[in-house]
Structures are given as structure tokens and as C-alpha cells.
């Protein structure tokens, strides 16, 4: 929406998303991502341009679904890191990530996106990488919170951005304003 508002709707746009850590890409490790565009031609052209022996780009027309997956997985990863930092175990971690993926699909459905998009690379693939990967900034933020550090101290000492922090705040506002009937906002946690 920002690109269209800023640059207009007379051109096509493509968006790259998926389970990918820059360090692994730079090391030539196998990576698969999604390029989403409403233009099949642009998506195919971008996928061909980016793809190599170790980097494969798939295409999707579901821009909204890919964007939802790319944003919400960071929030889930913070929560996953907190579960790990609190020492709540693998059962709790698996339950949290699984339910987070279900909630991501529900959000996609309310926005007119395809829930099946969230079962692919830009949904569960990206979520798994971000929730379980040692390079995940968002998981690390959650882990440190779970260990008892204060958010302000973590943010002040971090050299990288954990975008899930700002996304979490935006997501709450978005859900309250645009889809309040669809989500349980009354839950309280100890």
C-alpha cells in the first residue's frame, strides 16, 4: 500500500519474502523464497533474475498473504524466544508456533488473502526459520525478554533491528481497528 500510495498504481510491484537469512545466502547455502506480485510476468521475470544453483525463487499472486506472513512471523518469533528464555519446553514452543500459524491464517482470511499461502515458504517456512533459527533477531529479542532483561535495555544494546517489536504494536492496533470481531483480545497472561 505504501508503494502504491507513494509511486502510484501505474506500475507493477513485486515483493520478496520467505525463509532467508542474509548470512546464509552470502555463504551460498541453499535458500528458497517467494516473489509475490499481482503481475505474473513481473514475478516470473524477478524469479528468473534472482534464482541460481543455491537460491530458488518461487512465485505467488497473493501479495497480501505473503506480506502477512512476512510480518506476523516476527511477532510469533518473539513469543517463541520468550518460551525458550523462560524454559517452558518444547511442547509449549511447538504449541505456540502452531497456534501462531493458525492465527496468521485467520488474519489472512479476514484480509482476503489465501490461507494456503501461509502454508508455504512465506508462511510456515518463514515462521519456522524465524522461530527456530539461531540467526533470528526476533527470536533473540524474545529469548532475552524471557531471561528477564528489560525491553529498553535489549533495544539499547542491540546492533540489529528486531522488526517484530514494532510489528507487534502495529498488529494490535490493526486487529483492534479492522478486525476486532475475529480475535480474542480479552486474554490476560500472568
Tab-separated table of C-alpha atoms in Angstrom:
chain	number	residue	atom	x	y	z
A	1	UNK	CA	0.000	0.000	0.000
A	2	UNK	CA	2.842	2.410	0.801
A	3	UNK	CA	4.479	1.879	-2.587
A	4	UNK	CA	1.210	2.378	-4.434
A	5	UNK	CA	0.396	5.487	-2.389
A	6	UNK	CA	3.881	6.915	-2.968
A	7	UNK	CA	4.730	5.830	-6.508
A	8	UNK	CA	1.268	5.327	-7.960
A	9	UNK	CA	-0.608	2.379	-9.375
A	10	UNK	CA	0.562	2.659	-12.975
A	11	UNK	CA	3.398	0.179	-12.468
A	12	UNK	CA	3.667	-3.369	-11.247
A	13	UNK	CA	5.317	-4.277	-7.956
A	14	UNK	CA	6.968	-7.441	-6.691
A	15	UNK	CA	7.821	-8.412	-3.126
A	16	UNK	CA	10.408	-10.960	-1.995
A	17	UNK	CA	9.726	-12.919	1.178
A	18	UNK	CA	10.485	-16.241	2.702
A	19	UNK	CA	12.801	-18.111	4.979
A	20	UNK	CA	16.129	-16.455	4.314
A	21	UNK	CA	18.977	-15.193	6.424
A	22	UNK	CA	21.424	-12.893	4.611
A	23	UNK	CA	24.438	-14.595	6.177
A	24	UNK	CA	23.373	-17.968	4.775
A	25	UNK	CA	22.636	-16.528	1.334
A	26	UNK	CA	26.048	-14.834	1.263
A	27	UNK	CA	27.639	-18.168	2.218
A	28	UNK	CA	25.952	-19.839	-0.744
A	29	UNK	CA	23.719	-22.068	1.382
A	30	UNK	CA	20.518	-23.386	-0.199
A	31	UNK	CA	17.652	-20.909	0.077
A	32	UNK	CA	14.067	-20.862	-1.246
A	33	UNK	CA	11.926	-17.710	-1.218
A	34	UNK	CA	8.719	-16.364	-2.741
A	35	UNK	CA	8.287	-13.403	-5.047
A	36	UNK	CA	4.730	-12.099	-4.845
A	37	UNK	CA	3.218	-9.862	-7.468
A	38	UNK	CA	-0.174	-9.269	-8.999
A	39	UNK	CA	1.709	-9.394	-12.301
A	40	UNK	CA	2.616	-12.946	-13.323
A	41	UNK	CA	5.083	-11.552	-15.850
A	42	UNK	CA	6.955	-9.432	-13.302
A	43	UNK	CA	7.005	-12.235	-10.725
A	44	UNK	CA	8.377	-14.699	-13.277
A	45	UNK	CA	10.990	-12.214	-14.507
A	46	UNK	CA	12.142	-11.439	-10.950
A	47	UNK	CA	12.234	-15.133	-10.026
A	48	UNK	CA	14.418	-15.902	-13.041
A	49	UNK	CA	16.694	-12.955	-12.262
A	50	UNK	CA	17.245	-13.958	-8.618
A	51	UNK	CA	17.365	-17.739	-8.966
A	52	UNK	CA	20.681	-19.580	-9.027
A	53	UNK	CA	22.023	-23.014	-8.128
A	54	UNK	CA	21.679	-22.229	-4.416
A	55	UNK	CA	18.864	-19.642	-4.427
A	56	UNK	CA	15.422	-20.566	-5.727
A	57	UNK	CA	12.625	-18.025	-6.080
A	58	UNK	CA	9.048	-19.274	-6.422
A	59	UNK	CA	6.149	-17.005	-7.402
A	60	UNK	CA	2.782	-16.118	-5.932
A	61	UNK	CA	-0.039	-13.748	-6.853
A	62	UNK	CA	-1.112	-13.482	-3.197
A	63	UNK	CA	0.695	-10.288	-2.242
A	64	UNK	CA	-1.442	-9.731	0.855
A	65	UNK	CA	-0.846	-13.263	2.142
A	66	UNK	CA	2.903	-13.060	1.587
A	67	UNK	CA	3.049	-9.691	3.358
A	68	UNK	CA	1.033	-11.007	6.311
A	69	UNK	CA	3.346	-13.996	6.651
A	70	UNK	CA	6.435	-11.804	6.434
A	71	UNK	CA	5.220	-9.518	9.202
A	72	UNK	CA	3.366	-11.762	11.626
A	73	UNK	CA	6.101	-14.425	11.786
A	74	UNK	CA	8.346	-11.877	13.508
A	75	UNK	CA	5.810	-11.438	16.307
A	76	UNK	CA	5.452	-15.200	16.677
A	77	UNK	CA	9.255	-15.474	16.797
A	78	UNK	CA	9.461	-13.033	19.711
A	79	UNK	CA	6.923	-15.139	21.587
A	80	UNK	CA	8.833	-18.328	20.671
A	81	UNK	CA	12.041	-16.811	22.004
A	82	UNK	CA	10.246	-15.906	25.223
A	83	UNK	CA	9.056	-19.502	25.613
A	84	UNK	CA	12.631	-20.677	25.203
A	85	UNK	CA	14.030	-17.987	27.506
A	86	UNK	CA	11.521	-18.909	30.193
A	87	UNK	CA	12.459	-22.578	29.867
A	88	UNK	CA	8.879	-23.662	29.161
A	89	UNK	CA	9.946	-26.593	26.993
A	90	UNK	CA	9.495	-27.925	23.503
A	91	UNK	CA	5.804	-28.783	23.961
A	92	UNK	CA	4.964	-25.172	24.770
A	93	UNK	CA	7.157	-23.913	21.929
A	94	UNK	CA	5.573	-26.238	19.369
A	95	UNK	CA	2.085	-25.338	20.582
A	96	UNK	CA	2.754	-21.617	20.462
A	97	UNK	CA	4.237	-21.669	16.958
A	98	UNK	CA	1.474	-23.936	15.628
A	99	UNK	CA	-1.294	-21.775	17.081
A	100	UNK	CA	0.517	-18.681	15.834
A	101	UNK	CA	0.414	-20.096	12.308
A	102	UNK	CA	-3.334	-20.753	12.671
A	103	UNK	CA	-3.891	-17.168	13.830
A	104	UNK	CA	-1.823	-15.944	10.876
A	105	UNK	CA	-4.151	-17.861	8.545
A	106	UNK	CA	-7.216	-16.357	10.236
A	107	UNK	CA	-5.779	-12.887	9.764
A	108	UNK	CA	-5.072	-13.660	6.108
A	109	UNK	CA	-8.649	-14.792	5.584
A	110	UNK	CA	-10.058	-11.578	7.111
A	111	UNK	CA	-7.909	-9.560	4.686
A	112	UNK	CA	-8.988	-11.537	1.627
A	113	UNK	CA	-5.685	-13.376	1.317
A	114	UNK	CA	-5.450	-17.100	0.754
A	115	UNK	CA	-4.841	-19.097	3.942
A	116	UNK	CA	-2.989	-21.664	1.810
A	117	UNK	CA	-0.291	-19.058	1.116
A	118	UNK	CA	0.561	-19.219	4.802
A	119	UNK	CA	1.234	-22.960	4.479
A	120	UNK	CA	4.122	-22.226	2.106
A	121	UNK	CA	7.518	-20.586	2.212
A	122	UNK	CA	6.288	-17.120	3.175
A	123	UNK	CA	4.111	-18.507	5.966
A	124	UNK	CA	5.176	-21.579	7.896
A	125	UNK	CA	8.553	-21.715	6.141
A	126	UNK	CA	9.480	-18.204	7.176
A	127	UNK	CA	7.892	-18.702	10.602
A	128	UNK	CA	9.884	-21.861	11.309
A	129	UNK	CA	13.146	-20.244	10.234
A	130	UNK	CA	12.494	-17.179	12.345
A	131	UNK	CA	11.209	-19.032	15.406
A	132	UNK	CA	13.866	-21.742	15.495
A	133	UNK	CA	16.860	-20.283	13.641
A	134	UNK	CA	19.910	-19.160	15.615
A	135	UNK	CA	20.314	-16.109	13.340
A	136	UNK	CA	16.835	-14.754	14.115
A	137	UNK	CA	16.927	-11.281	15.658
A	138	UNK	CA	13.281	-11.542	16.733
A	139	UNK	CA	13.756	-14.910	18.433
A	140	UNK	CA	16.788	-13.497	20.226
A	141	UNK	CA	14.784	-10.484	21.437
A	142	UNK	CA	12.136	-12.818	22.850
A	143	UNK	CA	14.753	-15.080	24.424
A	144	UNK	CA	16.342	-12.145	26.225
A	145	UNK	CA	12.914	-10.968	27.418
A	146	UNK	CA	12.225	-14.472	28.672
A	147	UNK	CA	15.519	-14.403	30.557
A	148	UNK	CA	14.280	-11.318	32.422
A	149	UNK	CA	16.039	-8.475	30.614
A	150	UNK	CA	14.108	-5.248	30.191
A	151	UNK	CA	12.951	-4.362	26.693
A	152	UNK	CA	14.572	-0.930	26.849
A	153	UNK	CA	17.945	-2.462	27.766
A	154	UNK	CA	17.714	-5.035	24.991
A	155	UNK	CA	16.839	-2.432	22.363
A	156	UNK	CA	19.611	-0.116	23.567
A	157	UNK	CA	22.252	-2.855	23.410
A	158	UNK	CA	21.206	-4.377	20.090
A	159	UNK	CA	23.160	-3.589	16.938
A	160	UNK	CA	20.458	-5.103	14.712
A	161	UNK	CA	16.760	-4.342	14.401
A	162	UNK	CA	14.203	-6.888	15.590
A	163	UNK	CA	11.328	-5.589	13.495
A	164	UNK	CA	8.815	-7.812	15.281
A	165	UNK	CA	8.767	-5.387	18.214
A	166	UNK	CA	7.246	-2.559	16.167
A	167	UNK	CA	5.156	-5.041	14.181
A	168	UNK	CA	3.595	-6.400	17.384
A	169	UNK	CA	2.399	-2.930	18.353
A	170	UNK	CA	1.093	-2.254	14.845
A	171	UNK	CA	-0.590	-5.647	14.703
A	172	UNK	CA	-2.546	-4.992	17.887
A	173	UNK	CA	-3.721	-1.626	16.514
A	174	UNK	CA	-4.579	-3.191	13.162
A	175	UNK	CA	-6.616	-6.002	14.711
A	176	UNK	CA	-8.476	-3.637	17.074
A	177	UNK	CA	-9.344	-1.225	14.250
A	178	UNK	CA	-10.007	-3.515	11.298
A	179	UNK	CA	-10.879	-6.995	12.523
A	180	UNK	CA	-11.862	-6.794	16.209
A	181	UNK	CA	-14.599	-9.406	15.944
A	182	UNK	CA	-12.180	-12.046	14.709
A	183	UNK	CA	-9.624	-12.259	17.510
A	184	UNK	CA	-9.602	-12.821	21.258
A	185	UNK	CA	-8.285	-9.562	22.619
A	186	UNK	CA	-9.558	-10.248	26.149
A	187	UNK	CA	-6.924	-12.810	27.118
A	188	UNK	CA	-4.795	-11.964	30.116
A	189	UNK	CA	-1.494	-13.582	30.936
A	190	UNK	CA	0.350	-13.753	34.269
